């Protein structure tokens, strides 16, 4: 259910009426599947003033407004390098990838955990292809059955028995607040308080347990409030990820200094208004993460 209704609803083409940008949606379930929210994870929404949002789920830590978020780590390294040793080649035009559970190695994946993510073919015949995942059956690393991963679009090139594939979760699934490292995969900024989600089950053979998952709109583009770790800013200053949790910092140009991170830290926007103009206070940023 929606907790707040004070914000406008983003425009989402081809989908049901979205929640407002200041809404949090709680989904409870007690089965061995990844919970589904009001939209599919990664759905893009926008407002007439140019602000852009992506539909996200929260991770295990509650989020405050105006915090920079990052992509979580992969579920398990075992799903980064799956070889089709048991199921053999997959023909061109296929939209179903059969996986033997014996190839999943050391980690389970509940039903549809990687839905809205990507199947990336990393090595062998068909290498370089990637396709968005529509859904998949539960994967038990201790099992030996063949389970299907269903894609939205068909393969252009056939795979072979030795082809290797990575299962990649959607970057807006299980959001995390940025940490003290400036070099991270930044995904957006929170506009609302979001409760901590329960952990997705990691053993598909265990007794089902109730999990609460919280969904929200993460802003990626346009005017946005965000906490700063740099004082004495001015309009037009360019910003990057900060070295304190959830903060942004000024991206200082100093090409002569060998210790500068200017060349490698991402540009995420420029200052519109400095607000209180002090460390740990909010500024208004012209956000430039993902249009």
PDB file of C-alpha atoms in Angstrom:
ATOM      1  CA  UNK A   1       0.000   0.000   0.000  1.00  0.00           C
ATOM      2  CA  UNK A   2       1.097   3.586  -0.543  1.00  0.00           C
ATOM      3  CA  UNK A   3       2.402   5.332   2.566  1.00  0.00           C
ATOM      4  CA  UNK A   4       2.392   8.863   1.139  1.00  0.00           C
ATOM      5  CA  UNK A   5       0.545  10.564  -1.684  1.00  0.00           C
ATOM      6  CA  UNK A   6       2.083  14.039  -1.632  1.00  0.00           C
ATOM      7  CA  UNK A   7       4.146  13.766  -4.815  1.00  0.00           C
ATOM      8  CA  UNK A   8       3.151  13.757  -8.478  1.00  0.00           C
ATOM      9  CA  UNK A   9       3.012  10.446 -10.290  1.00  0.00           C
ATOM     10  CA  UNK A  10       5.715   9.940 -12.950  1.00  0.00           C
ATOM     11  CA  UNK A  11       4.575   9.416 -16.510  1.00  0.00           C
ATOM     12  CA  UNK A  12       5.136   5.763 -17.434  1.00  0.00           C
ATOM     13  CA  UNK A  13       4.201   4.828 -20.976  1.00  0.00           C
ATOM     14  CA  UNK A  14       2.419   1.513 -21.406  1.00  0.00           C
ATOM     15  CA  UNK A  15       2.046   0.684 -17.710  1.00  0.00           C
ATOM     16  CA  UNK A  16      -0.613   0.989 -15.019  1.00  0.00           C
ATOM     17  CA  UNK A  17      -0.945   4.225 -13.086  1.00  0.00           C
ATOM     18  CA  UNK A  18       2.262   4.669 -11.098  1.00  0.00           C
ATOM     19  CA  UNK A  19       2.681   5.681  -7.516  1.00  0.00           C
ATOM     20  CA  UNK A  20       3.836   9.220  -6.751  1.00  0.00           C
ATOM     21  CA  UNK A  21       7.514  10.040  -6.410  1.00  0.00           C
ATOM     22  CA  UNK A  22       7.075  10.341  -2.627  1.00  0.00           C
ATOM     23  CA  UNK A  23       5.311   6.997  -2.265  1.00  0.00           C
ATOM     24  CA  UNK A  24       6.740   3.840  -0.765  1.00  0.00           C
ATOM     25  CA  UNK A  25       5.130   0.527  -1.629  1.00  0.00           C
ATOM     26  CA  UNK A  26       5.353  -2.497   0.640  1.00  0.00           C
ATOM     27  CA  UNK A  27       4.941  -5.971  -0.824  1.00  0.00           C
ATOM     28  CA  UNK A  28       4.709  -8.962   1.508  1.00  0.00           C
ATOM     29  CA  UNK A  29       4.986 -12.566   0.400  1.00  0.00           C
ATOM     30  CA  UNK A  30       5.691 -15.969   1.880  1.00  0.00           C
ATOM     31  CA  UNK A  31       6.920 -18.049  -1.016  1.00  0.00           C
ATOM     32  CA  UNK A  32      10.291 -18.763  -2.605  1.00  0.00           C
ATOM     33  CA  UNK A  33      10.125 -16.094  -5.298  1.00  0.00           C
ATOM     34  CA  UNK A  34      11.473 -12.605  -5.688  1.00  0.00           C
ATOM     35  CA  UNK A  35       8.692 -10.175  -4.724  1.00  0.00           C
ATOM     36  CA  UNK A  36       7.162  -8.098  -7.499  1.00  0.00           C
ATOM     37  CA  UNK A  37       6.218  -4.473  -6.971  1.00  0.00           C
ATOM     38  CA  UNK A  38       3.809  -2.060  -8.638  1.00  0.00           C
ATOM     39  CA  UNK A  39       6.011  -2.042 -11.765  1.00  0.00           C
ATOM     40  CA  UNK A  40       8.824  -4.163 -13.084  1.00  0.00           C
ATOM     41  CA  UNK A  41      12.198  -3.242 -11.591  1.00  0.00           C
ATOM     42  CA  UNK A  42      13.981  -0.634 -13.707  1.00  0.00           C
ATOM     43  CA  UNK A  43      10.795   0.872 -15.186  1.00  0.00           C
ATOM     44  CA  UNK A  44      11.482   4.450 -16.281  1.00  0.00           C
ATOM     45  CA  UNK A  45       9.214   7.298 -15.201  1.00  0.00           C
ATOM     46  CA  UNK A  46       9.483  11.031 -15.828  1.00  0.00           C
ATOM     47  CA  UNK A  47       7.792  14.330 -14.999  1.00  0.00           C
ATOM     48  CA  UNK A  48       7.023  17.275 -17.298  1.00  0.00           C
ATOM     49  CA  UNK A  49       9.782  19.362 -15.676  1.00  0.00           C
ATOM     50  CA  UNK A  50      12.456  16.938 -16.928  1.00  0.00           C
ATOM     51  CA  UNK A  51      13.016  14.897 -13.785  1.00  0.00           C
ATOM     52  CA  UNK A  52      13.595  11.176 -14.485  1.00  0.00           C
ATOM     53  CA  UNK A  53      13.129   8.241 -12.111  1.00  0.00           C
ATOM     54  CA  UNK A  54      13.612   4.480 -12.182  1.00  0.00           C
ATOM     55  CA  UNK A  55      11.500   2.043 -10.189  1.00  0.00           C
ATOM     56  CA  UNK A  56      13.683   0.358  -7.566  1.00  0.00           C
ATOM     57  CA  UNK A  57      13.524  -1.977  -4.603  1.00  0.00           C
ATOM     58  CA  UNK A  58      15.373  -1.308  -1.389  1.00  0.00           C
ATOM     59  CA  UNK A  59      17.949  -3.573   0.230  1.00  0.00           C
ATOM     60  CA  UNK A  60      18.439  -4.538   3.859  1.00  0.00           C
ATOM     61  CA  UNK A  61      19.123  -1.010   5.194  1.00  0.00           C
ATOM     62  CA  UNK A  62      16.547   1.789   5.514  1.00  0.00           C
ATOM     63  CA  UNK A  63      17.137   4.778   3.232  1.00  0.00           C
ATOM     64  CA  UNK A  64      16.721   8.463   4.068  1.00  0.00           C
ATOM     65  CA  UNK A  65      15.778  11.147   1.526  1.00  0.00           C
ATOM     66  CA  UNK A  66      18.454  12.921  -0.549  1.00  0.00           C
ATOM     67  CA  UNK A  67      20.966  10.064  -0.328  1.00  0.00           C
ATOM     68  CA  UNK A  68      23.141   8.824  -3.173  1.00  0.00           C
ATOM     69  CA  UNK A  69      22.557   5.145  -3.973  1.00  0.00           C
ATOM     70  CA  UNK A  70      24.699   2.472  -5.605  1.00  0.00           C
ATOM     71  CA  UNK A  71      24.214  -0.868  -7.294  1.00  0.00           C
ATOM     72  CA  UNK A  72      24.467  -3.848  -4.926  1.00  0.00           C
ATOM     73  CA  UNK A  73      26.998  -6.621  -5.341  1.00  0.00           C
ATOM     74  CA  UNK A  74      26.131  -9.697  -7.397  1.00  0.00           C
ATOM     75  CA  UNK A  75      24.075 -12.404  -5.665  1.00  0.00           C
ATOM     76  CA  UNK A  76      26.908 -14.877  -5.954  1.00  0.00           C
ATOM     77  CA  UNK A  77      30.027 -15.200  -8.066  1.00  0.00           C
ATOM     78  CA  UNK A  78      28.845 -18.682  -9.051  1.00  0.00           C
ATOM     79  CA  UNK A  79      26.265 -17.061 -11.352  1.00  0.00           C
ATOM     80  CA  UNK A  80      28.896 -15.020 -13.153  1.00  0.00           C
ATOM     81  CA  UNK A  81      30.302 -17.950 -15.094  1.00  0.00           C
ATOM     82  CA  UNK A  82      27.746 -20.677 -15.857  1.00  0.00           C
ATOM     83  CA  UNK A  83      28.724 -23.232 -18.523  1.00  0.00           C
ATOM     84  CA  UNK A  84      26.078 -25.211 -20.417  1.00  0.00           C
ATOM     85  CA  UNK A  85      27.860 -28.521 -19.871  1.00  0.00           C
ATOM     86  CA  UNK A  86      24.707 -30.568 -19.389  1.00  0.00           C
ATOM     87  CA  UNK A  87      22.134 -28.880 -21.628  1.00  0.00           C
ATOM     88  CA  UNK A  88      24.229 -28.330 -24.738  1.00  0.00           C
ATOM     89  CA  UNK A  89      23.753 -25.775 -27.507  1.00  0.00           C
ATOM     90  CA  UNK A  90      20.891 -23.271 -27.702  1.00  0.00           C
ATOM     91  CA  UNK A  91      19.808 -22.413 -31.281  1.00  0.00           C
ATOM     92  CA  UNK A  92      19.556 -18.964 -32.807  1.00  0.00           C
ATOM     93  CA  UNK A  93      16.060 -17.581 -32.354  1.00  0.00           C
ATOM     94  CA  UNK A  94      15.570 -19.204 -28.963  1.00  0.00           C
ATOM     95  CA  UNK A  95      13.987 -17.237 -26.127  1.00  0.00           C
ATOM     96  CA  UNK A  96      14.431 -19.978 -23.526  1.00  0.00           C
ATOM     97  CA  UNK A  97      17.834 -20.895 -22.087  1.00  0.00           C
ATOM     98  CA  UNK A  98      17.855 -24.314 -20.366  1.00  0.00           C
ATOM     99  CA  UNK A  99      20.218 -24.540 -17.420  1.00  0.00           C
ATOM    100  CA  UNK A 100      21.133 -27.687 -15.558  1.00  0.00           C
ATOM    101  CA  UNK A 101      21.170 -27.100 -11.821  1.00  0.00           C
ATOM    102  CA  UNK A 102      24.453 -29.019 -11.732  1.00  0.00           C
ATOM    103  CA  UNK A 103      26.024 -26.048 -13.555  1.00  0.00           C
ATOM    104  CA  UNK A 104      24.717 -23.399 -11.149  1.00  0.00           C
ATOM    105  CA  UNK A 105      27.511 -24.392  -8.749  1.00  0.00           C
ATOM    106  CA  UNK A 106      27.417 -23.023  -5.196  1.00  0.00           C
ATOM    107  CA  UNK A 107      24.407 -20.686  -4.954  1.00  0.00           C
ATOM    108  CA  UNK A 108      20.636 -20.993  -5.233  1.00  0.00           C
ATOM    109  CA  UNK A 109      18.450 -18.377  -6.898  1.00  0.00           C
ATOM    110  CA  UNK A 110      14.781 -18.080  -5.987  1.00  0.00           C
ATOM    111  CA  UNK A 111      12.248 -17.940  -8.806  1.00  0.00           C
ATOM    112  CA  UNK A 112      12.591 -14.740 -10.876  1.00  0.00           C
ATOM    113  CA  UNK A 113      15.455 -13.321  -8.800  1.00  0.00           C
ATOM    114  CA  UNK A 114      17.130 -12.221 -12.062  1.00  0.00           C
ATOM    115  CA  UNK A 115      13.888 -11.120 -13.760  1.00  0.00           C
ATOM    116  CA  UNK A 116      14.364  -7.662 -15.332  1.00  0.00           C
ATOM    117  CA  UNK A 117      18.108  -8.299 -15.267  1.00  0.00           C
ATOM    118  CA  UNK A 118      20.301  -9.617 -18.063  1.00  0.00           C
ATOM    119  CA  UNK A 119      21.733 -12.830 -19.460  1.00  0.00           C
ATOM    120  CA  UNK A 120      25.235 -11.981 -20.668  1.00  0.00           C
ATOM    121  CA  UNK A 121      27.058 -14.516 -22.850  1.00  0.00           C
ATOM    122  CA  UNK A 122      30.652 -14.087 -21.805  1.00  0.00           C
ATOM    123  CA  UNK A 123      32.657 -16.738 -23.669  1.00  0.00           C
ATOM    124  CA  UNK A 124      32.382 -19.314 -26.433  1.00  0.00           C
ATOM    125  CA  UNK A 125      29.850 -19.488 -29.270  1.00  0.00           C
ATOM    126  CA  UNK A 126      27.417 -16.585 -29.018  1.00  0.00           C
ATOM    127  CA  UNK A 127      29.817 -14.491 -26.952  1.00  0.00           C
ATOM    128  CA  UNK A 128      28.923 -10.811 -26.698  1.00  0.00           C
ATOM    129  CA  UNK A 129      25.171 -11.265 -26.807  1.00  0.00           C
ATOM    130  CA  UNK A 130      23.087 -10.065 -23.898  1.00  0.00           C
ATOM    131  CA  UNK A 131      19.342 -10.304 -23.469  1.00  0.00           C
ATOM    132  CA  UNK A 132      16.913  -9.000 -20.863  1.00  0.00           C
ATOM    133  CA  UNK A 133      15.470 -11.736 -18.664  1.00  0.00           C
ATOM    134  CA  UNK A 134      11.685 -12.062 -18.493  1.00  0.00           C
ATOM    135  CA  UNK A 135      11.804 -14.645 -15.713  1.00  0.00           C
ATOM    136  CA  UNK A 136      13.253 -17.966 -14.633  1.00  0.00           C
ATOM    137  CA  UNK A 137      12.494 -21.018 -12.563  1.00  0.00           C
ATOM    138  CA  UNK A 138      14.021 -21.516  -9.107  1.00  0.00           C
ATOM    139  CA  UNK A 139      17.625 -22.692  -9.307  1.00  0.00           C
ATOM    140  CA  UNK A 140      18.834 -25.170  -6.685  1.00  0.00           C
ATOM    141  CA  UNK A 141      22.591 -25.620  -6.725  1.00  0.00           C
ATOM    142  CA  UNK A 142      22.145 -29.001  -5.040  1.00  0.00           C
ATOM    143  CA  UNK A 143      19.714 -30.233  -7.675  1.00  0.00           C
ATOM    144  CA  UNK A 144      20.183 -31.780 -11.103  1.00  0.00           C
ATOM    145  CA  UNK A 145      17.006 -30.797 -12.957  1.00  0.00           C
ATOM    146  CA  UNK A 146      16.952 -28.562 -16.050  1.00  0.00           C
ATOM    147  CA  UNK A 147      15.462 -25.155 -15.320  1.00  0.00           C
ATOM    148  CA  UNK A 148      14.519 -22.506 -17.878  1.00  0.00           C
ATOM    149  CA  UNK A 149      15.586 -18.868 -18.106  1.00  0.00           C
ATOM    150  CA  UNK A 150      13.130 -17.018 -20.372  1.00  0.00           C
ATOM    151  CA  UNK A 151      14.270 -13.979 -22.365  1.00  0.00           C
ATOM    152  CA  UNK A 152      12.297 -11.071 -23.798  1.00  0.00           C
ATOM    153  CA  UNK A 153      14.091 -11.239 -27.145  1.00  0.00           C
ATOM    154  CA  UNK A 154      15.475 -14.155 -29.186  1.00  0.00           C
ATOM    155  CA  UNK A 155      19.141 -14.992 -29.551  1.00  0.00           C
ATOM    156  CA  UNK A 156      20.768 -13.874 -32.761  1.00  0.00           C
ATOM    157  CA  UNK A 157      23.595 -16.414 -32.601  1.00  0.00           C
ATOM    158  CA  UNK A 158      23.489 -20.014 -31.395  1.00  0.00           C
ATOM    159  CA  UNK A 159      25.429 -21.038 -28.328  1.00  0.00           C
ATOM    160  CA  UNK A 160      27.414 -24.245 -27.788  1.00  0.00           C
ATOM    161  CA  UNK A 161      27.811 -26.730 -24.950  1.00  0.00           C
ATOM    162  CA  UNK A 162      30.886 -24.846 -23.721  1.00  0.00           C
ATOM    163  CA  UNK A 163      29.344 -21.352 -23.912  1.00  0.00           C
ATOM    164  CA  UNK A 164      29.575 -19.416 -20.655  1.00  0.00           C
ATOM    165  CA  UNK A 165      26.848 -17.106 -19.383  1.00  0.00           C
ATOM    166  CA  UNK A 166      26.449 -14.640 -16.517  1.00  0.00           C
ATOM    167  CA  UNK A 167      23.147 -13.916 -14.777  1.00  0.00           C
ATOM    168  CA  UNK A 168      23.076 -10.213 -13.892  1.00  0.00           C
ATOM    169  CA  UNK A 169      20.481  -8.677 -11.582  1.00  0.00           C
ATOM    170  CA  UNK A 170      18.869  -5.362 -12.500  1.00  0.00           C
ATOM    171  CA  UNK A 171      20.941  -2.514 -10.991  1.00  0.00           C
ATOM    172  CA  UNK A 172      17.786  -1.062  -9.377  1.00  0.00           C
ATOM    173  CA  UNK A 173      17.103  -4.219  -7.382  1.00  0.00           C
ATOM    174  CA  UNK A 174      18.142  -4.082  -3.717  1.00  0.00           C
ATOM    175  CA  UNK A 175      19.394  -0.473  -3.578  1.00  0.00           C
ATOM    176  CA  UNK A 176      22.246   0.419  -1.238  1.00  0.00           C
ATOM    177  CA  UNK A 177      23.323   3.812   0.066  1.00  0.00           C
ATOM    178  CA  UNK A 178      26.718   4.852  -1.287  1.00  0.00           C
ATOM    179  CA  UNK A 179      29.679   4.125   0.976  1.00  0.00           C
ATOM    180  CA  UNK A 180      32.960   5.889   1.752  1.00  0.00           C
ATOM    181  CA  UNK A 181      34.450   4.960  -1.614  1.00  0.00           C
ATOM    182  CA  UNK A 182      34.038   7.537  -4.377  1.00  0.00           C
ATOM    183  CA  UNK A 183      34.461   4.921  -7.118  1.00  0.00           C
ATOM    184  CA  UNK A 184      31.187   2.992  -7.134  1.00  0.00           C
ATOM    185  CA  UNK A 185      28.427   2.134  -9.615  1.00  0.00           C
ATOM    186  CA  UNK A 186      26.078   5.011  -8.820  1.00  0.00           C
ATOM    187  CA  UNK A 187      22.395   4.434  -9.643  1.00  0.00           C
ATOM    188  CA  UNK A 188      20.493   7.485  -8.368  1.00  0.00           C
ATOM    189  CA  UNK A 189      19.194   9.477  -5.396  1.00  0.00           C
ATOM    190  CA  UNK A 190      16.388   8.787  -2.927  1.00  0.00           C
ATOM    191  CA  UNK A 191      13.483  11.245  -2.714  1.00  0.00           C
ATOM    192  CA  UNK A 192      11.692   9.626   0.234  1.00  0.00           C
ATOM    193  CA  UNK A 193      12.333   7.566   3.364  1.00  0.00           C
ATOM    194  CA  UNK A 194      12.337   3.874   2.415  1.00  0.00           C
ATOM    195  CA  UNK A 195      12.076   1.043   4.935  1.00  0.00           C
ATOM    196  CA  UNK A 196      14.558  -1.808   4.962  1.00  0.00           C
ATOM    197  CA  UNK A 197      13.514  -4.870   2.968  1.00  0.00           C
ATOM    198  CA  UNK A 198      13.745  -8.410   4.251  1.00  0.00           C
ATOM    199  CA  UNK A 199      16.371 -10.703   2.797  1.00  0.00           C
ATOM    200  CA  UNK A 200      15.391 -12.679  -0.291  1.00  0.00           C
ATOM    201  CA  UNK A 201      15.605 -16.406   0.578  1.00  0.00           C
ATOM    202  CA  UNK A 202      18.866 -18.018  -0.509  1.00  0.00           C
ATOM    203  CA  UNK A 203      17.832 -21.655  -0.111  1.00  0.00           C
ATOM    204  CA  UNK A 204      15.045 -22.706  -2.467  1.00  0.00           C
ATOM    205  CA  UNK A 205      14.509 -25.976  -0.581  1.00  0.00           C
ATOM    206  CA  UNK A 206      13.919 -24.299   2.793  1.00  0.00           C
ATOM    207  CA  UNK A 207      10.523 -23.746   4.362  1.00  0.00           C
ATOM    208  CA  UNK A 208       8.936 -20.590   2.951  1.00  0.00           C
ATOM    209  CA  UNK A 209       9.199 -17.499   5.110  1.00  0.00           C
ATOM    210  CA  UNK A 210       7.479 -14.121   4.985  1.00  0.00           C
ATOM    211  CA  UNK A 211       9.523 -11.362   3.359  1.00  0.00           C
ATOM    212  CA  UNK A 212       8.620  -7.662   3.189  1.00  0.00           C
ATOM    213  CA  UNK A 213      10.067  -5.730   0.260  1.00  0.00           C
ATOM    214  CA  UNK A 214       9.825  -1.953  -0.202  1.00  0.00           C
ATOM    215  CA  UNK A 215       9.732  -0.274  -3.612  1.00  0.00           C
ATOM    216  CA  UNK A 216      10.240   3.380  -4.553  1.00  0.00           C
ATOM    217  CA  UNK A 217      11.132   5.762  -7.378  1.00  0.00           C
ATOM    218  CA  UNK A 218      14.873   6.545  -7.511  1.00  0.00           C
ATOM    219  CA  UNK A 219      15.733   9.851  -9.214  1.00  0.00           C
ATOM    220  CA  UNK A 220      18.470   9.859 -11.853  1.00  0.00           C
ATOM    221  CA  UNK A 221      18.038  13.131 -13.782  1.00  0.00           C
ATOM    222  CA  UNK A 222      16.992  16.761 -13.242  1.00  0.00           C
ATOM    223  CA  UNK A 223      16.694  19.031 -10.175  1.00  0.00           C
ATOM    224  CA  UNK A 224      17.242  16.894  -7.079  1.00  0.00           C
ATOM    225  CA  UNK A 225      18.037  17.429  -3.395  1.00  0.00           C
ATOM    226  CA  UNK A 226      21.108  15.539  -2.206  1.00  0.00           C
ATOM    227  CA  UNK A 227      23.373  15.628   0.846  1.00  0.00           C
ATOM    228  CA  UNK A 228      26.784  17.197   0.234  1.00  0.00           C
ATOM    229  CA  UNK A 229      30.117  16.437   1.819  1.00  0.00           C
ATOM    230  CA  UNK A 230      31.673  19.664   0.503  1.00  0.00           C
ATOM    231  CA  UNK A 231      31.134  23.072   2.093  1.00  0.00           C
ATOM    232  CA  UNK A 232      31.368  26.489   0.399  1.00  0.00           C
ATOM    233  CA  UNK A 233      29.945  25.391  -2.932  1.00  0.00           C
ATOM    234  CA  UNK A 234      28.742  27.731  -5.655  1.00  0.00           C
ATOM    235  CA  UNK A 235      26.163  27.302  -8.425  1.00  0.00           C
ATOM    236  CA  UNK A 236      27.759  25.514 -11.355  1.00  0.00           C
ATOM    237  CA  UNK A 237      30.229  23.480  -9.295  1.00  0.00           C
ATOM    238  CA  UNK A 238      30.440  19.950 -10.673  1.00  0.00           C
ATOM    239  CA  UNK A 239      29.862  17.038  -8.306  1.00  0.00           C
ATOM    240  CA  UNK A 240      30.789  13.367  -7.972  1.00  0.00           C
ATOM    241  CA  UNK A 241      30.251  10.545  -5.482  1.00  0.00           C
ATOM    242  CA  UNK A 242      31.426  11.393  -1.977  1.00  0.00           C
ATOM    243  CA  UNK A 243      33.629   9.676   0.577  1.00  0.00           C
ATOM    244  CA  UNK A 244      30.904   9.603   3.236  1.00  0.00           C
ATOM    245  CA  UNK A 245      27.795   7.423   3.060  1.00  0.00           C
ATOM    246  CA  UNK A 246      25.084   8.847   0.809  1.00  0.00           C
ATOM    247  CA  UNK A 247      26.920  12.111   0.087  1.00  0.00           C
ATOM    248  CA  UNK A 248      28.192  13.865  -3.040  1.00  0.00           C
ATOM    249  CA  UNK A 249      31.380  15.908  -3.206  1.00  0.00           C
ATOM    250  CA  UNK A 250      32.843  18.543  -5.470  1.00  0.00           C
ATOM    251  CA  UNK A 251      34.741  17.122  -8.441  1.00  0.00           C
ATOM    252  CA  UNK A 252      37.819  19.332  -8.277  1.00  0.00           C
ATOM    253  CA  UNK A 253      39.783  19.986 -11.465  1.00  0.00           C
ATOM    254  CA  UNK A 254      43.479  19.656 -10.749  1.00  0.00           C
ATOM    255  CA  UNK A 255      45.171  17.981 -13.691  1.00  0.00           C
ATOM    256  CA  UNK A 256      48.655  18.720 -12.344  1.00  0.00           C
ATOM    257  CA  UNK A 257      48.161  16.705  -9.167  1.00  0.00           C
ATOM    258  CA  UNK A 258      49.018  13.030  -9.466  1.00  0.00           C
ATOM    259  CA  UNK A 259      46.710  12.135  -6.573  1.00  0.00           C
ATOM    260  CA  UNK A 260      43.547  13.617  -8.041  1.00  0.00           C
ATOM    261  CA  UNK A 261      40.606  11.377  -8.865  1.00  0.00           C
ATOM    262  CA  UNK A 262      39.221  13.850 -11.372  1.00  0.00           C
ATOM    263  CA  UNK A 263      39.939  11.600 -14.348  1.00  0.00           C
ATOM    264  CA  UNK A 264      38.176   8.581 -12.903  1.00  0.00           C
ATOM    265  CA  UNK A 265      35.348   9.680 -10.613  1.00  0.00           C
ATOM    266  CA  UNK A 266      31.980   9.970 -12.380  1.00  0.00           C
ATOM    267  CA  UNK A 267      30.318  13.299 -13.115  1.00  0.00           C
ATOM    268  CA  UNK A 268      26.838  13.168 -11.606  1.00  0.00           C
ATOM    269  CA  UNK A 269      25.651  16.761 -11.968  1.00  0.00           C
ATOM    270  CA  UNK A 270      26.219  20.427 -11.135  1.00  0.00           C
ATOM    271  CA  UNK A 271      24.994  22.671  -8.327  1.00  0.00           C
ATOM    272  CA  UNK A 272      21.808  24.698  -8.866  1.00  0.00           C
ATOM    273  CA  UNK A 273      21.461  26.093  -5.347  1.00  0.00           C
ATOM    274  CA  UNK A 274      23.775  25.678  -2.365  1.00  0.00           C
ATOM    275  CA  UNK A 275      21.120  25.756   0.369  1.00  0.00           C
ATOM    276  CA  UNK A 276      22.811  25.958   3.763  1.00  0.00           C
ATOM    277  CA  UNK A 277      26.182  25.576   2.027  1.00  0.00           C
ATOM    278  CA  UNK A 278      27.725  23.378   4.723  1.00  0.00           C
ATOM    279  CA  UNK A 279      28.984  19.820   5.032  1.00  0.00           C
ATOM    280  CA  UNK A 280      26.154  17.239   5.546  1.00  0.00           C
ATOM    281  CA  UNK A 281      23.457  19.703   4.421  1.00  0.00           C
ATOM    282  CA  UNK A 282      21.255  19.405   1.341  1.00  0.00           C
ATOM    283  CA  UNK A 283      21.931  21.171  -1.939  1.00  0.00           C
ATOM    284  CA  UNK A 284      19.846  21.274  -5.096  1.00  0.00           C
ATOM    285  CA  UNK A 285      21.718  19.428  -7.826  1.00  0.00           C
ATOM    286  CA  UNK A 286      21.044  19.270 -11.557  1.00  0.00           C
ATOM    287  CA  UNK A 287      21.362  15.485 -11.509  1.00  0.00           C
ATOM    288  CA  UNK A 288      22.971  13.803 -14.528  1.00  0.00           C
ATOM    289  CA  UNK A 289      23.188  10.052 -13.853  1.00  0.00           C
ATOM    290  CA  UNK A 290      20.763   8.402 -16.286  1.00  0.00           C
ATOM    291  CA  UNK A 291      18.311  10.218 -18.592  1.00  0.00           C
TER     292      UNK A 291
END
